[in-house]
XYZ file of C-alpha atoms in Angstrom:
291
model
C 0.000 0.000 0.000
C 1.145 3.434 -0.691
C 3.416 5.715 2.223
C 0.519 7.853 3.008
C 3.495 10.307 4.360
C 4.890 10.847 1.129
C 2.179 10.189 -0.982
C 0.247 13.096 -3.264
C -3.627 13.191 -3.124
C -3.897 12.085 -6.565
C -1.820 8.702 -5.484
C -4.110 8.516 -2.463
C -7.229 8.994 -4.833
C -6.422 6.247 -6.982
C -4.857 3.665 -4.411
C -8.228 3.938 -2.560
C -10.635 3.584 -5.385
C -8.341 0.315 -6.328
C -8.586 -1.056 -3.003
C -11.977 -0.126 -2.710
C -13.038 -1.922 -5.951
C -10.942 -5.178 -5.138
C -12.433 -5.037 -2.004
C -16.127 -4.931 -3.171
C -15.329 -7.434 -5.887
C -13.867 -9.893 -3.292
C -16.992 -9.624 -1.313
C -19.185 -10.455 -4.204
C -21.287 -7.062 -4.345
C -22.138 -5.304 -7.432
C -22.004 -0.936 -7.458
C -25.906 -1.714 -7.467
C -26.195 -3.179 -4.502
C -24.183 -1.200 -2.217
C -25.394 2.020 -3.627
C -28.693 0.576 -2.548
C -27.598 -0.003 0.636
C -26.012 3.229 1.408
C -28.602 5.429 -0.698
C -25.671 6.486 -2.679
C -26.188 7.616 -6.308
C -24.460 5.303 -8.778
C -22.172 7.752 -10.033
C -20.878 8.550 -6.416
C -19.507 5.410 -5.944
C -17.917 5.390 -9.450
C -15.936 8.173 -9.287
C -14.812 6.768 -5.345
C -13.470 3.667 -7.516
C -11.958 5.816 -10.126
C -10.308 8.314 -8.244
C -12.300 11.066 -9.386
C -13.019 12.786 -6.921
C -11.160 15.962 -5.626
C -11.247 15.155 -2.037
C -12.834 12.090 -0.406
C -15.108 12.556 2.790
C -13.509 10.011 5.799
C -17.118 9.081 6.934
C -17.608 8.174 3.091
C -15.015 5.439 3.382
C -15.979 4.727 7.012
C -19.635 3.976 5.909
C -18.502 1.617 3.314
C -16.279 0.078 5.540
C -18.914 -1.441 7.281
C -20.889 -2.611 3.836
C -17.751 -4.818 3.480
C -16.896 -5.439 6.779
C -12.752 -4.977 6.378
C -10.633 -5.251 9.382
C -9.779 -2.391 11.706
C -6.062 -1.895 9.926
C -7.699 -2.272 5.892
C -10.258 0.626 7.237
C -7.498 2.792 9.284
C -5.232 2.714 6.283
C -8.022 3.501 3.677
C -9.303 6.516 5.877
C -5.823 7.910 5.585
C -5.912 7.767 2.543
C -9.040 10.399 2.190
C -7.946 12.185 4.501
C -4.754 13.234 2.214
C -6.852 14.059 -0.136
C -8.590 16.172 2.285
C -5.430 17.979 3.708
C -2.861 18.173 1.075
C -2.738 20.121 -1.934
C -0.793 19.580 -4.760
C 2.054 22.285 -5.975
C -0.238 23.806 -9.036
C -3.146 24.104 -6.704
C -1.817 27.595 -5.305
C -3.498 30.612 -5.766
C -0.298 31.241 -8.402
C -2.097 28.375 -11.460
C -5.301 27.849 -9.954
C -7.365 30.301 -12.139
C -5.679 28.546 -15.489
C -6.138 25.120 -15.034
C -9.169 23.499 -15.688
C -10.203 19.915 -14.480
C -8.563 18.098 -17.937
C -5.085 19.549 -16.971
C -5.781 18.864 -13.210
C -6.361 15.183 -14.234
C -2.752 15.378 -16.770
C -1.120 16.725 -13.828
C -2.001 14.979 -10.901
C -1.297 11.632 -13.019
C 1.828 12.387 -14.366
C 3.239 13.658 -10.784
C 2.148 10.105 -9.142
C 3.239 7.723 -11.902
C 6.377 5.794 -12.363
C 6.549 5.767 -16.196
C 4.679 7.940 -19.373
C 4.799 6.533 -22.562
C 3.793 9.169 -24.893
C 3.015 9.815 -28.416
C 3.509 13.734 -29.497
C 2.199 14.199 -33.420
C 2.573 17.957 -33.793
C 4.480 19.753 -30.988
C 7.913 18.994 -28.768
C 6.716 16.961 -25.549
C 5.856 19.167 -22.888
C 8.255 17.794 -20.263
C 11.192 19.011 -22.463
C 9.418 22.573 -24.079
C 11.874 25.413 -23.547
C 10.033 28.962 -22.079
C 9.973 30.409 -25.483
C 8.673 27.615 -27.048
C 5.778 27.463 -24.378
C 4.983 30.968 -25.106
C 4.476 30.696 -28.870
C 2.252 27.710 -28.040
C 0.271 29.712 -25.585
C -0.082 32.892 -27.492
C -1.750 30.608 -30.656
C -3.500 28.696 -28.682
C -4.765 31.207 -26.436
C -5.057 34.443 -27.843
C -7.163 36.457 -25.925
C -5.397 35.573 -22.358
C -3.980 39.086 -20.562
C -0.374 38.251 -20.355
C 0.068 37.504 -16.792
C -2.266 34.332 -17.736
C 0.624 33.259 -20.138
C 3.490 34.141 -18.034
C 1.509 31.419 -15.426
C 1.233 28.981 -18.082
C 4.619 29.257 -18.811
C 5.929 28.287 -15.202
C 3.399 26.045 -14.679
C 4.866 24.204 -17.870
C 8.573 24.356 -17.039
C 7.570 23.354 -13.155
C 6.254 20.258 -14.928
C 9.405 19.439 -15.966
C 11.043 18.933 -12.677
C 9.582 14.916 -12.531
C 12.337 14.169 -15.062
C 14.871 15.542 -11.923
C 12.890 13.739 -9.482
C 14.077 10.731 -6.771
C 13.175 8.771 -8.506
C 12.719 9.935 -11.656
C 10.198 9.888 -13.783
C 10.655 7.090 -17.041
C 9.551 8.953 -20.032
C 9.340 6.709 -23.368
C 7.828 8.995 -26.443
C 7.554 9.041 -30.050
C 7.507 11.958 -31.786
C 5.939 12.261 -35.503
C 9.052 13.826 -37.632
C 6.460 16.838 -38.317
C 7.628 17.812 -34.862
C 11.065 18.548 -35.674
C 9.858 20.303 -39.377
C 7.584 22.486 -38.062
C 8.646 25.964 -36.981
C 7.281 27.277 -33.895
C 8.159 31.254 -33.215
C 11.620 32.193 -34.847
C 14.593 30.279 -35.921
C 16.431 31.034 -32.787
C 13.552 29.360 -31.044
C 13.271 26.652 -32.923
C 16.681 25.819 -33.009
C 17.056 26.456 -28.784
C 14.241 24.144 -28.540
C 15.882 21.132 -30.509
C 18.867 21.465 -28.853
C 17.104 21.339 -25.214
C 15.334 18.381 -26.771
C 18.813 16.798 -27.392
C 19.996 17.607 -24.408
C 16.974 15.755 -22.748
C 17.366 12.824 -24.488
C 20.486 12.143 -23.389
C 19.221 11.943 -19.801
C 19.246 7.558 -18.576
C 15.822 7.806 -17.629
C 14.417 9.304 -21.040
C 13.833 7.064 -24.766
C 13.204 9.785 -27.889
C 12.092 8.088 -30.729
C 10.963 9.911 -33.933
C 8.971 8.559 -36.553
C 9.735 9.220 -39.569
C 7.238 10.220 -42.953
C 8.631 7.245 -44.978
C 7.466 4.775 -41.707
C 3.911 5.499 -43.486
C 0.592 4.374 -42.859
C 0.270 3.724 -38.758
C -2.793 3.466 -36.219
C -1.822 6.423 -33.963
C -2.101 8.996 -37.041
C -5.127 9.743 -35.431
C -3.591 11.506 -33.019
C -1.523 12.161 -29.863
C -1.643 10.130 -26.265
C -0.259 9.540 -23.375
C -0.402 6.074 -20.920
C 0.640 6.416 -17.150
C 2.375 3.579 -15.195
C 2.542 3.271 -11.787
C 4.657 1.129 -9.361
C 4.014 -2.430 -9.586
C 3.984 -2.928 -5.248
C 0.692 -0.249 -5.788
C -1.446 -2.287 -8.178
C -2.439 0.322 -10.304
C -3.086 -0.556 -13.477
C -2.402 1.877 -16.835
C -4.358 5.080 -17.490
C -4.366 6.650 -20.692
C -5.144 10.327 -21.427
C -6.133 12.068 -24.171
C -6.465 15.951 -24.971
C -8.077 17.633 -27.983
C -8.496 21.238 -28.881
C -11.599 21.606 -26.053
C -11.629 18.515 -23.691
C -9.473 15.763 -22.293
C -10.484 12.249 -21.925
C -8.898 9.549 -19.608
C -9.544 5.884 -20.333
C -9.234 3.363 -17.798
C -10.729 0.415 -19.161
C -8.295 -2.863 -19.911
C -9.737 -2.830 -23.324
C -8.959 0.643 -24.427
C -5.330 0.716 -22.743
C -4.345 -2.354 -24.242
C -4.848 -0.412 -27.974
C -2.992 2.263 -27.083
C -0.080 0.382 -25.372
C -0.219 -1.629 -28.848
C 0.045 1.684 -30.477
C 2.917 2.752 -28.914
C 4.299 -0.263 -29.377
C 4.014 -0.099 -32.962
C 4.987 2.692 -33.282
C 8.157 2.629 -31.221
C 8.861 -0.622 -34.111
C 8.175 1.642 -37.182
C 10.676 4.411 -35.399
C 14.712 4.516 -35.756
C 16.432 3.884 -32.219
C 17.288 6.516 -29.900
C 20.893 7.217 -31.323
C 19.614 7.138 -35.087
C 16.202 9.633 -33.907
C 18.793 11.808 -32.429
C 20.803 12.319 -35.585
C 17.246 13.525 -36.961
C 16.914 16.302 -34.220
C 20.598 17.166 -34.912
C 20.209 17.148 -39.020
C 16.361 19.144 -38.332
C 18.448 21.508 -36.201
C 21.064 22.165 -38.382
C 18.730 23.165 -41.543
C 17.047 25.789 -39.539
């Protein structure tokens, strides 16, 4: 089970809807009938098992407690686990990114701060975890033109504070494909563009990071549909994969065994179709170089 003392809320969210679910499961209940029981809506009890919830209510986990009659230590250990969620608050919370994150990002952000490994696929832009300040910016101002400036400045941090889980103990694993469009396309001036490939380089060459870029004559492959990302967590915390998705105006995460399976295939795939790390880096290098 996870260190509550070290834990963040987002960790504690999803190690207590797992628990919770195996527990129901092993007691041979359905969601139906203990929502029944309790006088719980359905969806309440969902989003308890899926860690969707901002903060979880002790008397919550208390009551169904005593629907599945767990031992005094299961129930002490699970109640610690709301109440983290209850009185910690994770770094982008503060009053400093609060008003420009909505709940998609909160999801992105709270996942990739808890999990052990990302696997990602990037189709159009340089990964966020390895964006330079400049190249944030550009981003920003096209994608959000009509934010006052001290709303981009904040988006800004908030991206380069991201980075630090690459600098973490222990660090995060970060496995991602990039489309070779990535590398082609200029974003802001040349000076940016080239700053930004060479901080991409540079990240690369970290132990804990894979680049892999696919290249145009790969062809024909199943994630041209677009970018994704799938969290892992530590085995020892039974967590099984999450992927998220973000479009233009929502983000999506998919938890179902089903779904993550075709997009760990996908990755898969496409880290087969790619070059190798040292012969991807040589394409960041030669991309740099023609700029």
């Amino acid at each position: 089970m996870t260190d509550t003392q070290a834990a963040t809320p987002t960790m504690c969210r999803l190690q207590l809807g797992s628990e919770l679910r195996r527990i129901r499961i092993k007691r041979g209940l359905t969601s139906t009938q203990v929502v029944r029981k309790l006088l719980w809506s359905p969806s309440k009890l969902t989003r308890l098992e899926t860690g969707d919830n901002a903060t979880v209510e002790p008397s919550d986990i208390m009551a169904l407690c005593q629907v599945y009659g767990v031992d005094e230590a299961t129930a002490e250990q699970l109640k610690e686990y709301a109440a983290v969620t209850k009185t910690k608050r994770e770094w982008w919370q503060s009053t400093q990114f609060r008003p420009i994150i909505g709940p998609g990002p909160k999801a992105f952000l709270g996942l990739e701060s808890s999990a052990a490994a990302l696997h990602a696929y990037n189709s159009e832009y340089v990964p966020g975890l390895f964006q330079t300040a400049d190249y944030v910016r550009v981003l920003h101002r096209h994608a959000h033109g009509g934010r006052a400036d001290e709303d981009i400045d904040r988006m800004v941090e908030l991206r380069l504070r991201r980075q630090k889980v690459l600098r973490r103990d222990p660090p995060l694993k970060f496995a991602v494909v990039v489309n070779e469009a990535v590398l082609l396309r200029q974003v802001g001036s040349r000076s940016v563009m080239k700053a930004q490939l060479a901080q991409m380089i540079e990240a690369a060459a970290e132990p804990n990071v894979k680049v892999q870029v696919v290249p145009f004559k790969a062809g024909v492959h199943r994630s041209m549909n677009g970018a994704f990302t799938t969290f892992r967590f530590l085995d020892d915390l039974a967590l099984k994969p999450i992927v998220h998705l973000e479009h233009l105006a929502d983000h999506w995460v998919l938890r179902r065994s089903v779904d993550v399976e075709l997009y760990e295939d996908a990755f898969n795939e496409l880290q087969a179709l790619s070059p190798g790390p040292q012969e991807s880096l040589g394409m960041i290098e030669n991309a740099m170089k023609e700029l």
